[in-house]
DNA sequence: AGCACTTCCTGATAGC
DNA sequence: TGCTATCAGGAAGTGC
């Protein structure tokens, strides 16, 4: 499932291909994935525009257009954006929308489980995407510092795992990297966020930055579907220490990894190492 | 306001 | 082998 490292890898892999390209036609095959405006108007807004650059806010991809509007994509669970130089979608399953460029190239949006979300927003409409506008500080930025993490965690009694997944506190963490960060910080996912000491939040801060940095360096984690904008799989899946390793020995102490459900999410941890 | 819980959605997989 | 039940989870919505 695309989280910050995967979405960032998609962004980088697409940037060199789509920046400067002019959109000739847009087709949507599953209109309910277009959240704003209505699907026909969405297509009309993109047609004739040139993509200036591609940015990212948390897990949102933002393709900035020459008229100051943005084509925004959230991949959710199984979304993919794939560039094709010759305009062919061959080998790509579940194509839900296509963007065709003047020079014959194309950008395809694929999504097996159809939870993805597409937008074409003018600057004054950005508040419609409340969660994007309220995105918390992202790992590996100056704003995401140990003092911030300590202060914000202190004020929340929710379980640590749920706290980490809330995008308004930290931008871009998802289920995989949250579990991996808690393992490295040796913290139990079920603890209240407010129970963390200053030393523990420092460990957690470092662990979050570490797993996100390594995830990006590895081009993301491919468990089933994930591919970048050029079709490459990630390399980080072989380095996961707890995620989806239920019953397997903890890489530190050998104790079998436990799985529980927190906030409706599968949560994996070492019952001995994590306190 | 904060938090827990539910809903959406369908392909892949496990189990019989 | 083939069928069915279960699982996967980001974000929005609901209700306490």
mmCIF file of C-alpha atoms (C1' of nucleotides) in Angstrom:
data_model
loop_
_atom_site.group_PDB
_atom_site.id
_atom_site.type_symbol
_atom_site.label_atom_id
_atom_site.label_comp_id
_atom_site.label_asym_id
_atom_site.label_seq_id
_atom_site.Cartn_x
_atom_site.Cartn_y
_atom_site.Cartn_z
ATOM 1 C CA UNK A 1 0.000 0.000 0.000
ATOM 2 C CA UNK A 2 1.556 3.260 -1.064
ATOM 3 C CA UNK A 3 2.862 5.295 1.883
ATOM 4 C CA UNK A 4 5.259 8.214 1.864
ATOM 5 C CA UNK A 5 8.283 6.292 0.446
ATOM 6 C CA UNK A 6 6.201 4.683 -2.316
ATOM 7 C CA UNK A 7 4.418 7.905 -3.275
ATOM 8 C CA UNK A 8 7.721 9.781 -3.273
ATOM 9 C CA UNK A 9 9.241 7.082 -5.512
ATOM 10 C CA UNK A 10 6.310 7.428 -7.913
ATOM 11 C CA UNK A 11 6.766 11.197 -7.887
ATOM 12 C CA UNK A 12 10.453 10.956 -8.744
ATOM 13 C CA UNK A 13 9.917 8.321 -11.428
ATOM 14 C CA UNK A 14 7.225 10.403 -13.132
ATOM 15 C CA UNK A 15 8.801 13.846 -12.835
ATOM 16 C CA UNK A 16 11.277 13.535 -15.680
ATOM 17 C CA UNK A 17 8.629 12.097 -18.012
ATOM 18 C CA UNK A 18 5.592 14.290 -17.542
ATOM 19 C CA UNK A 19 6.968 17.747 -16.704
ATOM 20 C CA UNK A 20 6.436 19.971 -19.741
ATOM 21 C CA UNK A 21 4.043 17.595 -21.506
ATOM 22 C CA UNK A 22 0.762 18.920 -22.889
ATOM 23 C CA UNK A 23 -2.443 17.012 -22.171
ATOM 24 C CA UNK A 24 -4.422 16.282 -25.324
ATOM 25 C CA UNK A 25 -7.223 14.079 -23.954
ATOM 26 C CA UNK A 26 -8.413 12.605 -20.656
ATOM 27 C CA UNK A 27 -10.716 9.615 -20.285
ATOM 28 C CA UNK A 28 -12.179 8.276 -17.059
ATOM 29 C CA UNK A 29 -13.508 4.712 -17.069
ATOM 30 C CA UNK A 30 -14.805 4.725 -13.495
ATOM 31 C CA UNK A 31 -16.273 8.180 -12.810
ATOM 32 C CA UNK A 32 -16.839 7.670 -9.095
ATOM 33 C CA UNK A 33 -13.071 7.810 -8.554
ATOM 34 C CA UNK A 34 -13.176 11.482 -9.560
ATOM 35 C CA UNK A 35 -14.067 13.293 -6.347
ATOM 36 C CA UNK A 36 -14.063 16.864 -7.666
ATOM 37 C CA UNK A 37 -15.308 18.343 -9.915
ATOM 38 C CA UNK A 38 -17.789 16.013 -11.686
ATOM 39 C CA UNK A 39 -15.986 13.620 -14.043
ATOM 40 C CA UNK A 40 -16.737 15.395 -17.375
ATOM 41 C CA UNK A 41 -15.685 18.756 -16.009
ATOM 42 C CA UNK A 42 -12.605 17.117 -14.491
ATOM 43 C CA UNK A 43 -11.573 15.920 -17.961
ATOM 44 C CA UNK A 44 -12.313 19.296 -19.493
ATOM 45 C CA UNK A 45 -10.217 21.110 -16.925
ATOM 46 C CA UNK A 46 -7.147 18.983 -17.658
ATOM 47 C CA UNK A 47 -7.454 18.937 -21.436
ATOM 48 C CA UNK A 48 -5.155 21.418 -23.179
ATOM 49 C CA UNK A 49 -3.111 22.079 -20.039
ATOM 50 C CA UNK A 50 0.612 21.513 -19.702
ATOM 51 C CA UNK A 51 2.028 19.796 -16.606
ATOM 52 C CA UNK A 52 4.613 22.050 -14.977
ATOM 53 C CA UNK A 53 5.881 19.837 -12.172
ATOM 54 C CA UNK A 54 4.886 17.084 -9.793
ATOM 55 C CA UNK A 55 4.887 17.603 -6.026
ATOM 56 C CA UNK A 56 3.777 15.563 -3.052
ATOM 57 C CA UNK A 57 1.998 16.394 0.198
ATOM 58 C CA UNK A 58 1.882 13.357 2.481
ATOM 59 C CA UNK A 59 0.454 10.589 0.301
ATOM 60 C CA UNK A 60 -1.126 13.019 -2.183
ATOM 61 C CA UNK A 61 0.539 13.507 -5.578
ATOM 62 C CA UNK A 62 0.075 17.021 -6.984
ATOM 63 C CA UNK A 63 0.582 17.578 -10.695
ATOM 64 C CA UNK A 64 0.769 21.333 -11.128
ATOM 65 C CA UNK A 65 -0.703 22.703 -14.336
ATOM 66 C CA UNK A 66 0.154 25.814 -16.340
ATOM 67 C CA UNK A 67 -3.083 27.571 -15.302
ATOM 68 C CA UNK A 68 -2.324 27.202 -11.553
ATOM 69 C CA UNK A 69 -4.855 24.393 -11.125
ATOM 70 C CA UNK A 70 -3.669 21.006 -9.877
ATOM 71 C CA UNK A 71 -4.354 17.412 -10.906
ATOM 72 C CA UNK A 72 -4.272 15.607 -7.570
ATOM 73 C CA UNK A 73 -4.088 11.831 -7.107
ATOM 74 C CA UNK A 74 -4.390 9.689 -3.983
ATOM 75 C CA UNK A 75 -3.365 6.078 -4.638
ATOM 76 C CA UNK A 76 -4.982 4.730 -1.441
ATOM 77 C CA UNK A 77 -4.474 0.932 -1.354
ATOM 78 C CA UNK A 78 -3.866 -0.291 -4.876
ATOM 79 C CA UNK A 79 -3.625 2.798 -7.067
ATOM 80 C CA UNK A 80 -0.834 3.113 -9.634
ATOM 81 C CA UNK A 81 0.279 5.890 -11.947
ATOM 82 C CA UNK A 82 2.195 4.594 -14.936
ATOM 83 C CA UNK A 83 3.930 6.535 -17.662
ATOM 84 C CA UNK A 84 3.975 5.077 -21.166
ATOM 85 C CA UNK A 85 6.179 6.667 -23.828
ATOM 86 C CA UNK A 86 4.319 5.004 -26.700
ATOM 87 C CA UNK A 87 0.841 5.458 -25.200
ATOM 88 C CA UNK A 88 0.195 1.734 -24.783
ATOM 89 C CA UNK A 89 -1.280 0.391 -21.536
ATOM 90 C CA UNK A 90 -0.285 -3.162 -22.396
ATOM 91 C CA UNK A 91 0.645 -5.198 -19.349
ATOM 92 C CA UNK A 92 -1.146 -2.864 -16.983
ATOM 93 C CA UNK A 93 -4.300 -4.174 -15.327
ATOM 94 C CA UNK A 94 -7.312 -2.291 -13.970
ATOM 95 C CA UNK A 95 -6.862 0.955 -15.882
ATOM 96 C CA UNK A 96 -9.440 3.400 -14.479
ATOM 97 C CA UNK A 97 -8.344 6.598 -16.229
ATOM 98 C CA UNK A 98 -5.908 7.741 -18.916
ATOM 99 C CA UNK A 99 -4.210 11.011 -19.723
ATOM 100 C CA UNK A 100 -2.954 11.255 -23.309
ATOM 101 C CA UNK A 101 -0.251 13.731 -24.232
ATOM 102 C CA UNK A 102 0.194 15.706 -27.452
ATOM 103 C CA UNK A 103 3.304 13.717 -28.414
ATOM 104 C CA UNK A 104 1.694 10.254 -28.146
ATOM 105 C CA UNK A 105 2.867 9.398 -24.637
ATOM 106 C CA UNK A 106 0.315 8.668 -21.898
ATOM 107 C CA UNK A 107 -0.167 8.492 -18.152
ATOM 108 C CA UNK A 108 -2.409 5.688 -16.866
ATOM 109 C CA UNK A 109 -4.159 5.449 -13.519
ATOM 110 C CA UNK A 110 -4.716 1.838 -12.511
ATOM 111 C CA UNK A 111 -6.500 0.719 -9.355
ATOM 112 C CA UNK A 112 -7.561 -2.857 -8.605
ATOM 113 C CA UNK A 113 -9.667 -2.060 -5.565
ATOM 114 C CA UNK A 114 -10.980 1.276 -6.797
ATOM 115 C CA UNK A 115 -10.414 3.156 -3.562
ATOM 116 C CA UNK A 116 -8.217 5.773 -5.253
ATOM 117 C CA UNK A 117 -9.213 9.411 -5.610
ATOM 118 C CA UNK A 118 -8.706 11.941 -8.409
ATOM 119 C CA UNK A 119 -9.207 15.726 -8.293
ATOM 120 C CA UNK A 120 -8.725 18.738 -10.554
ATOM 121 C CA UNK A 121 -8.662 21.685 -8.195
ATOM 122 C CA UNK A 122 -8.234 25.384 -8.708
ATOM 123 C CA UNK A 123 -6.272 27.193 -5.993
ATOM 124 C CA UNK A 124 -9.432 28.503 -4.312
ATOM 125 C CA UNK A 125 -10.872 24.961 -4.199
ATOM 126 C CA UNK A 126 -7.969 23.406 -2.297
ATOM 127 C CA UNK A 127 -9.866 23.608 1.022
ATOM 128 C CA UNK A 128 -12.088 20.838 -0.375
ATOM 129 C CA UNK A 129 -9.174 18.524 0.313
ATOM 130 C CA UNK A 130 -9.190 19.166 4.030
ATOM 131 C CA UNK A 131 -6.886 16.277 4.936
ATOM 132 C CA UNK A 132 -4.264 17.421 2.436
ATOM 133 C CA UNK A 133 -4.417 20.999 3.661
ATOM 134 C CA UNK A 134 -4.196 19.888 7.303
ATOM 135 C CA UNK A 135 -1.269 17.528 6.691
ATOM 136 C CA UNK A 136 1.060 17.277 9.662
ATOM 137 C CA UNK A 137 4.840 17.700 9.443
ATOM 138 C CA UNK A 138 6.519 15.021 7.370
ATOM 139 C CA UNK A 139 9.382 12.777 8.456
ATOM 140 C CA UNK A 140 12.825 14.003 7.352
ATOM 141 C CA UNK A 141 11.795 17.659 7.561
ATOM 142 C CA UNK A 142 12.895 20.269 10.066
ATOM 143 C CA UNK A 143 9.342 20.745 11.331
ATOM 144 C CA UNK A 144 9.229 17.083 12.346
ATOM 145 C CA UNK A 145 11.601 17.323 15.294
ATOM 146 C CA UNK A 146 11.804 15.496 18.648
ATOM 147 C CA UNK A 147 10.313 18.472 20.509
ATOM 148 C CA UNK A 148 7.297 18.548 18.174
ATOM 149 C CA UNK A 149 6.731 14.811 18.528
ATOM 150 C CA UNK A 150 6.974 14.983 22.315
ATOM 151 C CA UNK A 151 4.538 17.881 22.607
ATOM 152 C CA UNK A 152 1.955 16.478 20.216
ATOM 153 C CA UNK A 153 2.123 12.926 21.608
ATOM 154 C CA UNK A 154 1.757 14.255 25.130
ATOM 155 C CA UNK A 155 -1.664 15.675 24.282
ATOM 156 C CA UNK A 156 -3.166 12.488 22.833
ATOM 157 C CA UNK A 157 -4.422 9.488 24.726
ATOM 158 C CA UNK A 158 -5.030 7.403 21.582
ATOM 159 C CA UNK A 159 -2.970 4.263 21.090
ATOM 160 C CA UNK A 160 0.479 4.986 19.674
ATOM 161 C CA UNK A 161 -0.241 3.070 16.476
ATOM 162 C CA UNK A 162 -3.424 5.051 15.744
ATOM 163 C CA UNK A 163 -1.681 8.283 16.645
ATOM 164 C CA UNK A 164 1.111 7.575 14.120
ATOM 165 C CA UNK A 165 -1.392 6.841 11.342
ATOM 166 C CA UNK A 166 -3.248 10.128 11.844
ATOM 167 C CA UNK A 167 -2.063 12.325 8.965
ATOM 168 C CA UNK A 168 -2.721 15.576 10.780
ATOM 169 C CA UNK A 169 -0.065 14.771 13.390
ATOM 170 C CA UNK A 170 2.563 13.210 11.077
ATOM 171 C CA UNK A 171 2.204 13.325 7.294
ATOM 172 C CA UNK A 172 2.779 10.236 5.188
ATOM 173 C CA UNK A 173 3.078 7.325 7.622
ATOM 174 C CA UNK A 174 0.998 4.241 6.828
ATOM 175 C CA UNK A 175 0.564 0.797 8.312
ATOM 176 C CA UNK A 176 3.856 -0.751 7.211
ATOM 177 C CA UNK A 177 6.228 2.016 8.244
ATOM 178 C CA UNK A 178 4.320 2.703 11.479
ATOM 179 C CA UNK A 179 4.840 -0.910 12.611
ATOM 180 C CA UNK A 180 8.477 -0.862 11.533
ATOM 181 C CA UNK A 181 9.173 2.440 13.296
ATOM 182 C CA UNK A 182 7.602 1.233 16.553
ATOM 183 C CA UNK A 183 9.719 -1.913 16.418
ATOM 184 C CA UNK A 184 12.925 0.050 15.948
ATOM 185 C CA UNK A 185 11.953 2.423 18.747
ATOM 186 C CA UNK A 186 11.150 -0.601 20.971
ATOM 187 C CA UNK A 187 7.685 0.774 21.768
ATOM 188 C CA UNK A 188 4.408 -1.155 22.077
ATOM 189 C CA UNK A 189 1.823 -0.049 19.525
ATOM 190 C CA UNK A 190 -0.981 -0.262 22.122
ATOM 191 C CA UNK A 191 0.515 2.263 24.518
ATOM 192 C CA UNK A 192 -1.201 5.635 24.811
ATOM 193 C CA UNK A 193 0.736 8.248 22.851
ATOM 194 C CA UNK A 194 0.617 10.445 25.954
ATOM 195 C CA UNK A 195 2.604 7.888 27.983
ATOM 196 C CA UNK A 196 5.857 8.469 26.082
ATOM 197 C CA UNK A 197 8.807 9.930 27.932
ATOM 198 C CA UNK A 198 11.044 12.499 26.296
ATOM 199 C CA UNK A 199 13.707 9.828 25.684
ATOM 200 C CA UNK A 200 11.125 7.530 24.107
ATOM 201 C CA UNK A 201 9.870 10.207 21.728
ATOM 202 C CA UNK A 202 13.467 10.884 20.733
ATOM 203 C CA UNK A 203 13.874 7.190 19.899
ATOM 204 C CA UNK A 204 10.598 7.199 17.997
ATOM 205 C CA UNK A 205 11.539 10.313 16.048
ATOM 206 C CA UNK A 206 14.823 8.754 14.993
ATOM 207 C CA UNK A 207 13.135 5.441 14.107
ATOM 208 C CA UNK A 208 10.470 7.105 11.956
ATOM 209 C CA UNK A 209 13.072 9.083 10.021
ATOM 210 C CA UNK A 210 15.163 5.936 9.592
ATOM 211 C CA UNK A 211 12.435 3.706 8.189
ATOM 212 C CA UNK A 212 11.149 6.421 5.866
ATOM 213 C CA UNK A 213 14.656 7.219 4.600
ATOM 214 C CA UNK A 214 15.448 3.549 3.998
ATOM 215 C CA UNK A 215 12.070 3.034 2.330
ATOM 216 C CA UNK A 216 12.752 5.862 -0.110
ATOM 217 C CA UNK A 217 16.313 4.664 -0.724
ATOM 218 C CA UNK A 218 14.929 1.223 -1.576
ATOM 219 C CA UNK A 219 12.319 2.635 -3.942
ATOM 220 C CA UNK A 220 9.462 1.561 -1.652
ATOM 221 C CA UNK A 221 7.967 -1.721 -0.448
ATOM 222 C CA UNK A 222 6.251 -4.063 -2.912
ATOM 223 C CA UNK A 223 4.105 -6.672 -1.194
ATOM 224 C CA UNK A 224 1.587 -7.216 -3.951
ATOM 225 C CA UNK A 225 0.684 -4.391 -6.269
ATOM 226 C CA UNK A 226 3.023 -1.505 -5.793
ATOM 227 C CA UNK A 227 5.002 -0.305 -8.837
ATOM 228 C CA UNK A 228 6.573 3.095 -9.484
ATOM 229 C CA UNK A 229 5.755 5.291 -12.484
ATOM 230 C CA UNK A 230 8.074 3.256 -14.694
ATOM 231 C CA UNK A 231 6.821 -0.153 -13.550
ATOM 232 C CA UNK A 232 9.664 -0.946 -11.150
ATOM 233 C CA UNK A 233 8.976 -2.840 -7.923
ATOM 234 C CA UNK A 234 10.410 -1.657 -4.594
ATOM 235 C CA UNK A 235 13.206 -3.414 -2.692
ATOM 236 C CA UNK A 236 12.265 -2.712 0.903
ATOM 237 C CA UNK A 237 9.936 -5.707 1.424
ATOM 238 C CA UNK A 238 12.879 -8.014 2.237
ATOM 239 C CA UNK A 239 14.014 -5.700 5.029
ATOM 240 C CA UNK A 240 10.768 -5.559 7.006
ATOM 241 C CA UNK A 241 11.347 -6.706 10.580
ATOM 242 C CA UNK A 242 7.791 -7.129 11.878
ATOM 243 C CA UNK A 243 5.187 -6.148 9.273
ATOM 244 C CA UNK A 244 3.354 -9.297 8.079
ATOM 245 C CA UNK A 245 5.854 -11.503 9.885
ATOM 246 C CA UNK A 246 3.367 -12.913 12.390
ATOM 247 C CA UNK A 247 4.878 -15.951 14.154
ATOM 248 C CA UNK A 248 8.303 -15.465 12.581
ATOM 249 C CA UNK A 249 11.242 -14.937 14.971
ATOM 250 C CA UNK A 250 12.035 -11.376 16.038
ATOM 251 C CA UNK A 251 15.288 -10.417 14.274
ATOM 252 C CA UNK A 252 16.665 -9.149 17.599
ATOM 253 C CA UNK A 253 15.599 -11.712 20.228
ATOM 254 C CA UNK A 254 13.952 -14.592 18.353
ATOM 255 C CA UNK A 255 10.587 -14.276 20.104
ATOM 256 C CA UNK A 256 7.675 -14.952 17.684
ATOM 257 C CA UNK A 257 6.211 -11.728 16.281
ATOM 258 C CA UNK A 258 2.658 -11.044 17.491
ATOM 259 C CA UNK A 259 -0.243 -9.665 15.491
ATOM 260 C CA UNK A 260 -3.094 -7.668 17.030
ATOM 261 C CA UNK A 261 -5.706 -5.316 15.560
ATOM 262 C CA UNK A 262 -5.518 -1.660 16.601
ATOM 263 C CA UNK A 263 -7.890 0.866 15.099
ATOM 264 C CA UNK A 264 -8.967 -1.793 12.622
ATOM 265 C CA UNK A 265 -5.406 -2.192 11.309
ATOM 266 C CA UNK A 266 -3.245 -5.291 11.450
ATOM 267 C CA UNK A 267 -0.445 -4.437 13.864
ATOM 268 C CA UNK A 268 2.759 -6.444 14.258
ATOM 269 C CA UNK A 269 5.250 -6.259 17.113
ATOM 270 C CA UNK A 270 7.746 -8.175 19.230
ATOM 271 C CA UNK A 271 6.201 -8.842 22.650
ATOM 272 C CA UNK A 272 9.649 -9.015 24.240
ATOM 273 C CA UNK A 273 11.544 -6.112 22.658
ATOM 274 C CA UNK A 274 8.725 -3.570 22.568
ATOM 275 C CA UNK A 275 7.644 -2.093 25.911
ATOM 276 C "C1'" DA B 1 -12.593 18.069 20.473
ATOM 277 C "C1'" DG B 2 -10.961 13.614 20.556
ATOM 278 C "C1'" DC B 3 -11.446 9.010 19.967
ATOM 279 C "C1'" DA B 4 -13.438 4.450 18.547
ATOM 280 C "C1'" DC B 5 -15.851 2.362 15.288
ATOM 281 C "C1'" DT B 6 -17.923 1.623 10.525
ATOM 282 C "C1'" DT B 7 -17.937 1.959 5.609
ATOM 283 C "C1'" DC B 8 -16.183 1.838 1.087
ATOM 284 C "C1'" DC B 9 -14.152 -1.507 -2.487
ATOM 285 C "C1'" DT B 10 -12.587 -6.034 -5.006
ATOM 286 C "C1'" DG B 11 -8.524 -9.045 -6.101
ATOM 287 C "C1'" DA B 12 -5.673 -12.420 -3.842
ATOM 288 C "C1'" DT B 13 -5.329 -15.970 -0.866
ATOM 289 C "C1'" DA B 14 -6.372 -19.643 2.576
ATOM 290 C "C1'" DG B 15 -8.971 -23.363 3.715
ATOM 291 C "C1'" DC B 16 -11.964 -27.044 2.944
ATOM 292 C "C1'" DT C 1 -9.803 -28.702 -8.597
ATOM 293 C "C1'" DG C 2 -13.095 -25.439 -7.482
ATOM 294 C "C1'" DC C 3 -15.701 -22.988 -4.509
ATOM 295 C "C1'" DT C 4 -16.381 -19.744 -0.559
ATOM 296 C "C1'" DA C 5 -15.017 -16.927 3.236
ATOM 297 C "C1'" DT C 6 -11.728 -13.906 4.747
ATOM 298 C "C1'" DC C 7 -8.340 -10.390 4.463
ATOM 299 C "C1'" DA C 8 -5.977 -6.127 3.022
ATOM 300 C "C1'" DG C 9 -6.250 -0.504 4.976
ATOM 301 C "C1'" DG C 10 -6.468 5.095 3.888
ATOM 302 C "C1'" DA C 11 -9.562 8.393 4.770
ATOM 303 C "C1'" DA C 12 -14.269 10.071 5.464
ATOM 304 C "C1'" DG C 13 -18.314 9.720 8.128
ATOM 305 C "C1'" DT C 14 -20.833 8.769 12.445
ATOM 306 C "C1'" DG C 15 -21.808 8.840 17.172
ATOM 307 C "C1'" DC C 16 -20.542 9.132 21.884
#
